[in-house]
Structures are given as structure tokens and as C-alpha cells.
Coordinates of C-alpha atoms in Angstrom, one line a residue:
M18 CA 54.3 20.9 -28.4
D19 CA 50.8 22.6 -27.7
V20 CA 49.1 24.8 -30.3
I21 CA 46.0 27.0 -29.3
I22 CA 43.6 28.1 -31.8
I23 CA 41.0 30.8 -30.9
F24 CA 37.6 30.6 -32.6
V25 CA 35.6 34.0 -32.2
C26 CA 31.8 33.9 -32.7
N27 CA 31.3 37.7 -33.0
N28 CA 28.4 40.1 -33.8
E29 CA 29.3 43.7 -33.3
N30 CA 25.6 44.9 -33.8
I31 CA 24.5 43.4 -30.5
K32 CA 27.9 43.4 -28.8
L33 CA 27.8 39.6 -28.5
I34 CA 31.3 37.7 -28.6
N35 CA 31.7 34.2 -27.9
I36 CA 35.3 32.8 -27.7
I37 CA 36.2 29.2 -28.0
F38 CA 39.7 28.0 -27.4
F39 CA 41.0 24.8 -29.0
V40 CA 44.1 23.3 -27.6
F41 CA 46.0 20.8 -30.0
D42 CA 48.5 19.2 -27.6
N43 CA 51.4 16.9 -27.9
L44 CA 52.0 17.7 -31.5
T45 CA 55.2 16.1 -32.5
Y46 CA 57.9 17.7 -34.7
S47 CA 61.3 16.8 -36.2
T48 CA 64.2 18.3 -34.3
V49 CA 66.5 17.4 -37.2
P50 CA 68.2 20.9 -38.0
G51 CA 66.5 22.4 -41.1
N52 CA 63.6 20.2 -41.0
T53 CA 59.9 21.8 -40.7
T54 CA 56.8 19.7 -39.6
K55 CA 53.5 20.8 -41.1
Y56 CA 50.0 20.4 -39.8
T57 CA 46.8 21.4 -41.5
I58 CA 43.7 22.3 -39.3
K59 CA 40.2 22.7 -40.8
E60 CA 36.9 23.7 -39.2
T61 CA 34.6 20.7 -39.7
K62 CA 31.8 21.6 -37.3
T63 CA 30.4 25.3 -36.6
P64 CA 28.7 26.3 -33.3
A65 CA 24.8 26.4 -33.5
G66 CA 23.7 29.6 -35.0
Y67 CA 26.9 30.4 -36.9
I68 CA 28.2 30.2 -40.4
E69 CA 31.0 28.0 -41.2
S70 CA 34.2 30.1 -41.5
G71 CA 35.8 28.0 -44.2
A72 CA 39.2 28.5 -42.4
V73 CA 42.2 26.4 -43.3
I74 CA 44.9 26.8 -40.8
N75 CA 48.6 25.8 -41.7
V76 CA 50.8 25.1 -38.7
S77 CA 54.6 25.0 -39.3
I78 CA 56.9 23.9 -36.6
D79 CA 60.7 24.2 -37.2
S80 CA 63.3 22.1 -35.5
I81 CA 63.8 24.3 -32.5
G82 CA 59.9 24.5 -31.9
T83 CA 59.1 27.7 -33.4
V84 CA 55.4 27.7 -34.5
T85 CA 54.1 29.8 -37.7
I86 CA 50.6 29.8 -38.4
T87 CA 49.0 30.8 -41.8
G88 CA 45.9 30.2 -43.6
T89 CA 42.6 31.2 -45.3
N90 CA 40.1 33.3 -43.3
V91 CA 42.7 33.3 -40.4
D92 CA 43.9 36.2 -38.4
G93 CA 46.9 34.7 -36.7
A94 CA 45.7 32.1 -34.6
K95 CA 42.2 33.5 -34.5
V96 CA 39.2 32.3 -36.7
T97 CA 36.1 34.3 -36.7
N98 CA 32.5 32.8 -37.2
T99 CA 29.8 35.0 -38.4
P100 CA 26.2 34.5 -36.9
I101 CA 23.3 33.4 -38.9
T102 CA 21.1 36.6 -38.5
G103 CA 17.7 38.1 -39.0
S104 CA 16.4 41.4 -38.1
L105 CA 14.5 42.7 -35.0
K106 CA 12.4 45.9 -35.4
I107 CA 10.7 47.5 -32.4
T108 CA 8.2 50.3 -32.9
K109 CA 6.8 52.7 -30.3
T110 CA 3.6 54.6 -30.6
I111 CA 2.7 57.1 -28.1
K112 CA -1.0 58.3 -28.0
G113 CA -3.4 60.1 -25.8
D114 CA -3.0 63.4 -23.9
L115 CA 1.0 63.3 -23.8
T116 CA 3.6 63.5 -26.7
L117 CA 7.2 62.2 -26.4
A118 CA 8.4 65.8 -25.8
E119 CA 6.1 66.1 -22.9
I120 CA 7.1 63.0 -21.1
N121 CA 9.2 63.3 -18.1
G122 CA 12.1 60.7 -18.0
D123 CA 12.8 58.4 -20.9
L124 CA 11.2 55.4 -22.4
T125 CA 13.7 52.5 -22.4
F126 CA 13.8 49.1 -24.1
T127 CA 15.9 46.4 -22.8
V128 CA 16.6 43.5 -25.4
T129 CA 17.9 40.2 -24.0
N130 CA 19.2 37.2 -25.9
N131 CA 17.6 34.4 -24.2
D132 CA 20.5 31.9 -25.2
T133 CA 23.5 34.1 -24.1
N134 CA 21.5 36.3 -21.4
V135 CA 23.4 39.3 -22.9
S136 CA 21.3 42.3 -22.8
N137 CA 21.4 45.8 -24.5
T138 CA 19.5 49.0 -23.6
Y139 CA 17.9 51.5 -26.1
T140 CA 16.1 54.7 -25.3
V141 CA 13.1 56.1 -27.5
A142 CA 14.7 59.7 -27.4
G143 CA 18.4 58.5 -28.2
D144 CA 18.2 55.4 -30.3
F145 CA 14.7 55.3 -32.0
V146 CA 14.0 57.3 -35.2
P147 CA 10.6 59.2 -35.7
T148 CA 8.5 58.1 -38.7
T149 CA 6.3 60.1 -40.8
T150 CA 3.4 59.0 -38.6
K151 CA 2.8 61.5 -35.7
G152 CA 3.9 59.7 -32.2
V153 CA 5.3 56.6 -33.9
Y154 CA 9.1 55.8 -33.4
V155 CA 11.2 52.8 -34.7
L156 CA 14.4 51.1 -33.8
E157 CA 15.9 48.6 -36.4
L158 CA 18.5 46.0 -35.3
P159 CA 19.8 44.3 -38.5
N160 CA 22.1 41.4 -38.1
T161 CA 20.6 40.2 -35.1
P162 CA 21.6 36.5 -34.4
I163 CA 18.9 34.1 -34.7
G164 CA 17.1 32.6 -31.5
G165 CA 14.7 33.9 -28.9
Y166 CA 14.6 37.4 -27.3
T167 CA 12.8 39.0 -24.4
V168 CA 12.1 42.8 -24.9
V169 CA 11.1 44.8 -21.9
E170 CA 9.9 48.5 -21.8
S171 CA 10.6 50.7 -18.8
V172 CA 8.1 53.5 -18.4
V173 CA 8.3 56.4 -16.0
D174 CA 5.1 57.3 -14.3
Q175 CA 3.9 60.7 -15.3
T176 CA 2.4 62.9 -12.5
G177 CA -1.4 63.7 -13.2
Y178 CA -1.7 61.0 -15.8
T179 CA -2.4 57.2 -16.2
H180 CA -1.1 55.1 -18.9
T181 CA -1.5 51.5 -20.5
V182 CA 1.1 49.6 -22.3
S183 CA 0.3 47.1 -24.7
Y184 CA 2.3 45.2 -27.6
S185 CA 1.9 42.9 -30.5
V186 CA 4.4 40.5 -31.9
N187 CA 4.7 40.1 -35.7
S188 CA 1.4 42.0 -36.0
G189 CA -0.5 39.5 -33.9
A190 CA -3.0 40.1 -31.2
S191 CA -2.6 43.1 -28.8
T192 CA -1.5 42.1 -25.3
T193 CA -1.4 44.3 -22.2
G194 CA 2.0 44.4 -20.6
D195 CA 5.6 45.6 -20.9
T196 CA 7.4 42.2 -21.6
A197 CA 7.3 40.6 -25.0
T198 CA 9.1 37.5 -26.4
V199 CA 10.0 37.2 -29.9
A200 CA 12.0 34.8 -32.0
V201 CA 14.4 36.2 -34.7
E202 CA 14.6 33.8 -37.8
E203 CA 17.1 33.7 -40.5
G204 CA 16.8 36.3 -43.1
K205 CA 13.5 37.6 -41.9
T206 CA 12.4 40.7 -39.9
S207 CA 10.6 40.0 -36.5
T208 CA 8.6 42.8 -35.1
V209 CA 7.4 44.1 -31.6
D210 CA 5.0 46.9 -31.8
Y211 CA 4.4 48.9 -28.4
T212 CA 1.6 51.4 -27.7
N213 CA 1.6 53.6 -24.6
D214 CA -1.8 55.5 -24.2
Y215 CA -1.6 58.4 -21.8
T216 CA -4.7 59.7 -20.1
K217 CA -4.9 62.9 -18.0
N218 CA -6.3 62.2 -14.6
P219 CA -9.5 64.0 -13.9
G220 CA -9.9 66.7 -11.1
T221 CA -12.7 67.3 -9.1
L222 CA -15.1 70.3 -9.4
K223 CA -17.1 71.0 -6.2
I224 CA -20.1 73.4 -6.2
T225 CA -21.5 74.4 -2.9
K226 CA -24.7 76.5 -2.3
T227 CA -25.7 78.2 0.8
I228 CA -29.0 80.0 1.3
E229 CA -29.3 82.9 3.9
G230 CA -32.0 85.5 4.9
D231 CA -35.7 85.6 4.9
L232 CA -36.3 82.3 2.8
T233 CA -35.6 78.9 4.0
A234 CA -33.3 76.5 2.0
E235 CA -36.3 74.4 1.2
E236 CA -38.3 77.4 0.0
A237 CA -35.6 78.6 -2.3
A238 CA -33.8 75.6 -3.4
G239 CA -36.4 74.3 -5.8
D240 CA -35.9 77.2 -8.2
L241 CA -32.0 77.0 -8.4
S242 CA -29.9 75.3 -11.1
F243 CA -26.2 75.5 -12.1
T244 CA -24.9 75.2 -15.7
V245 CA -21.3 73.9 -16.1
K246 CA -19.4 74.5 -19.2
N247 CA -16.1 73.1 -20.3
T248 CA -14.6 76.3 -22.0
A249 CA -12.2 74.2 -24.2
T250 CA -14.8 71.6 -25.6
G251 CA -18.1 73.7 -25.1
K252 CA -19.7 70.5 -23.5
T253 CA -22.4 71.9 -21.0
D254 CA -24.2 70.1 -18.3
V255 CA -27.2 71.4 -16.2
Y256 CA -27.5 70.4 -12.4
Y257 CA -30.5 71.1 -10.1
I258 CA -30.4 71.6 -6.4
N259 CA -33.2 69.4 -5.5
K260 CA -32.2 66.7 -7.8
D261 CA -28.4 66.6 -8.0
F262 CA -27.1 68.3 -4.9
T263 CA -26.8 66.7 -1.3
P264 CA -27.4 69.0 1.7
N265 CA -24.7 68.5 4.4
A266 CA -25.1 68.6 8.1
N267 CA -24.9 72.3 8.1
G268 CA -27.8 72.7 5.5
V269 CA -25.1 73.6 2.7
Y270 CA -25.8 71.9 -0.5
E271 CA -23.0 70.1 -2.2
L272 CA -22.3 68.7 -5.6
V273 CA -19.1 66.9 -6.5
L274 CA -18.1 66.4 -10.1
P275 CA -15.2 64.4 -11.6
E276 CA -14.0 66.6 -14.6
T277 CA -11.1 66.7 -16.9
A278 CA -8.4 69.2 -16.2
G279 CA -9.3 72.4 -17.7
T280 CA -11.2 75.7 -17.3
Y281 CA -15.0 75.6 -16.4
E282 CA -17.8 78.4 -16.5
V283 CA -20.3 77.9 -13.7
T284 CA -23.4 79.7 -13.8
E285 CA -26.2 79.8 -11.3
T286 CA -29.9 80.4 -12.7
V287 CA -32.2 81.9 -9.9
K288 CA -35.9 82.5 -10.2
D289 CA -37.4 85.6 -8.6
H290 CA -39.7 85.2 -5.4
D291 CA -42.5 87.6 -5.1
G292 CA -42.1 89.9 -2.1
Y293 CA -38.2 89.3 -1.9
T294 CA -35.0 90.5 -3.2
Y295 CA -31.7 88.5 -3.2
T296 CA -27.9 88.7 -3.9
V297 CA -25.7 86.2 -5.4
S298 CA -21.9 85.9 -4.5
Y299 CA -19.4 83.2 -4.8
V300 CA -15.8 82.4 -3.6
V301 CA -13.1 80.9 -5.8
N302 CA -9.7 80.5 -4.6
G303 CA -10.4 82.5 -1.5
E304 CA -11.6 85.6 -3.5
T305 CA -15.2 86.6 -3.0
K306 CA -17.1 88.1 -5.9
T307 CA -20.7 89.2 -6.7
G308 CA -22.5 87.5 -9.6
A309 CA -24.0 84.4 -10.9
T310 CA -21.1 83.2 -13.3
A311 CA -17.7 82.0 -12.0
S312 CA -14.6 80.8 -13.8
V313 CA -12.7 78.1 -12.3
T314 CA -9.7 76.1 -13.2
V315 CA -9.8 72.2 -12.4
A316 CA -6.3 70.5 -12.1
S317 CA -5.5 66.8 -12.4
D318 CA -5.9 64.9 -8.9
K319 CA -7.0 68.2 -7.2
E320 CA -10.4 69.5 -6.0
S321 CA -11.6 73.1 -7.1
V322 CA -14.3 74.6 -5.2
V323 CA -17.0 77.1 -6.1
A324 CA -18.9 78.4 -3.2
Y325 CA -22.0 80.2 -3.9
T326 CA -24.3 82.1 -1.4
N327 CA -27.8 83.5 -1.9
K328 CA -29.0 86.0 0.6
Y329 CA -32.7 86.8 0.5
T330 CA -34.5 89.7 2.0
K331 CA -38.2 90.3 2.3
N332 CA -39.3 93.4 0.7
P333 CA -40.9 96.0 3.0
G334 CA -44.6 96.7 2.8
T335 CA -46.3 100.2 3.1
L336 CA -48.7 101.4 6.1
K337 CA -50.9 104.2 5.3
I338 CA -52.7 106.1 7.9
T339 CA -55.4 108.6 7.1
K340 CA -57.2 111.1 9.5
T341 CA -60.5 112.9 8.7
I342 CA -61.6 115.6 11.0
E343 CA -65.2 116.7 11.1
G344 CA -67.5 118.9 13.1
D345 CA -67.1 122.3 14.8
L346 CA -63.4 122.6 14.8
T347 CA -61.3 123.1 11.7
A348 CA -58.5 120.6 10.9
E349 CA -55.9 123.2 11.7
E350 CA -57.6 123.8 15.2
A351 CA -57.8 120.0 16.0
A352 CA -54.5 118.8 14.5
G353 CA -52.2 120.1 17.0
D354 CA -53.8 117.8 19.7
L355 CA -53.6 114.6 17.7
S356 CA -50.8 111.9 17.7
F357 CA -50.5 108.2 16.5
T358 CA -48.5 105.6 18.0
V359 CA -47.4 102.6 15.7
K360 CA -46.2 99.4 17.5

């Protein structure tokens, strides 16, 4: 007679089930009518990491071979062992230029039991709970079987942003990366704290300066400067044509500035030149306007251009011709015969 007893090492919290079959073969029993042969089976050794069930299994075999199983902590022919557990706590901090709501895609964590290779996946949006601290979310996994675990965060790249991922285990030193290893110990809470820091990529602000008309670029350039102001922060910088700009092959002065995405106010300062008048115009996004102050929006990973043109015109002078008539003719008599050619 063979009797099979099933021992189940089960943990619903992490969806881990180990099933062990024990076969008690060649059990003899009496075939005398009315006789019953009885056996007692006790668990004497528990699998590593599990609590002894205390199960006592009573096996009765009647004379025709019918098996009846009863006992303490026994479900039919199944005995369940409860794992020795601790807790695993994962926190996620999102900082910088993005919030969780602004992130496209989800932040995903995969937790793998290194002994069984069983993995479970959790998302910040679906499984983590926001804390009272802005940008901090927590996932608590109580009743986690003791042992080693690998925690991996999967991050979706965000267009126009760069990010760094770092973590610390049990409040230890911060490490750059997305893969952490942690040991869960009996009755204790092990922690893995992740931080994602998002930075908006800078764009490029390009200012060009073209000088036309009756002054050369060299004559006019020394008096020109540009003020660049971030309208959101108020940060202001001044750049000079002769110091900060570079003339290209066509004689156009250029300045390229890496700037945080946002709106900027660019103002040209021009000094008067004796004997000359000038006009100032600029082009932004294909639109030409007259004036010294331009508003331009800088986008992440893109170049925005403000193209200024100064046209100088030499002021006209005055030529005055006088004519005095003397002698025996009056002015009226002589004037009709006089003319002047100016060449």
C-alpha cells in the first residue's frame, strides 16, 4: 500500500508555493475482515526558512485497503508549512523637474527571490502609496519569506529630460543604479530607498547680428551689447559683440547660449554714431519686427534664433552757395544771366 502526503510551503503575499510530495510505500495492513491497521506520521524536519507545522497525520487502512487520513493541522493529505518572514519596504522619491503625474509611462519594480527565482512586479502608480512628503511613495511587503532579494527599477526615458537613479539599502550609502540586492531577516523590516532626479534638457538660444549700410561691422560692433533675461527667474546676463560674439564667414556675428527651456527677453543696446542714423530690426520664428527687444521661447533640445540687423545711414550735409552782385548792374539786371552747376 502506498500513501502520498503533500507538504505545501505557501506564502500568498508573494505568490510563492513550494509543494513537496512524500510517498510512504509498501505499508502493510491486515486483510482480516473487520481489522484496521493504523499508522501515525509526524513532521520531524521542516524545510529551511519555514516554521514547523506541528502536524500529526493518522493513517487508517481497513481490511480491503481503504485509506482514511485524519490529524492535527492536516487538510486531507495536505500539510501546510508557514514561512519564516520579515518585511520588505521600497520607497520611491521623485524629484527635480518632473512629478509622477507628468511622467509618461510607469515606473516599475521587479522583486525577485534569489533562492526560488520567483519574481513579482509592482508599479508606482498602481501599487505604491503616496506619503505625506511630496514626491515620496512607498510599497510595503509584509510577511516576506526570509532570504536574499534583487530589486530592479525599470524607468521609461522622458523626452526632453535626463534622469539619474540612485538607491540605498537599509539607510546605507547612496549608490547610482537601478538594481539593488537586499536581505530580508526574520521579524525585521528591510528597506530599499530609490530616488529619481529629473532635469529638463537645455535648449539653445542663438543670437545673430548683421551690420549693414554706411558703417563697417568693425566701426559699429564695438558699441553693441545684448542683454538676455530669463522671464521666469529674472536672471540677466550681458554679452558684447567684440567680446562674446564670433563673426562667421559672411561677416555675421553669432552667439550660441545653452539655456534652460523657457521664455527669454533679448534686448540690444546701441550707441549713437555722430553723422549717422540707424534702424534696428530682428527676426524670430520667421517674423520680422522693428525694435531692440525680442521675446523668444527656448525649447528643450532645440535651437531658437533671434536674428538682429542694424542698418546705418550717413546723414546728409548742407551745401550753401551765396552770390553777391556789385557794380553798374543791379542784381535784378544781372541775375537772369547767371547759373551754377553742382557736380
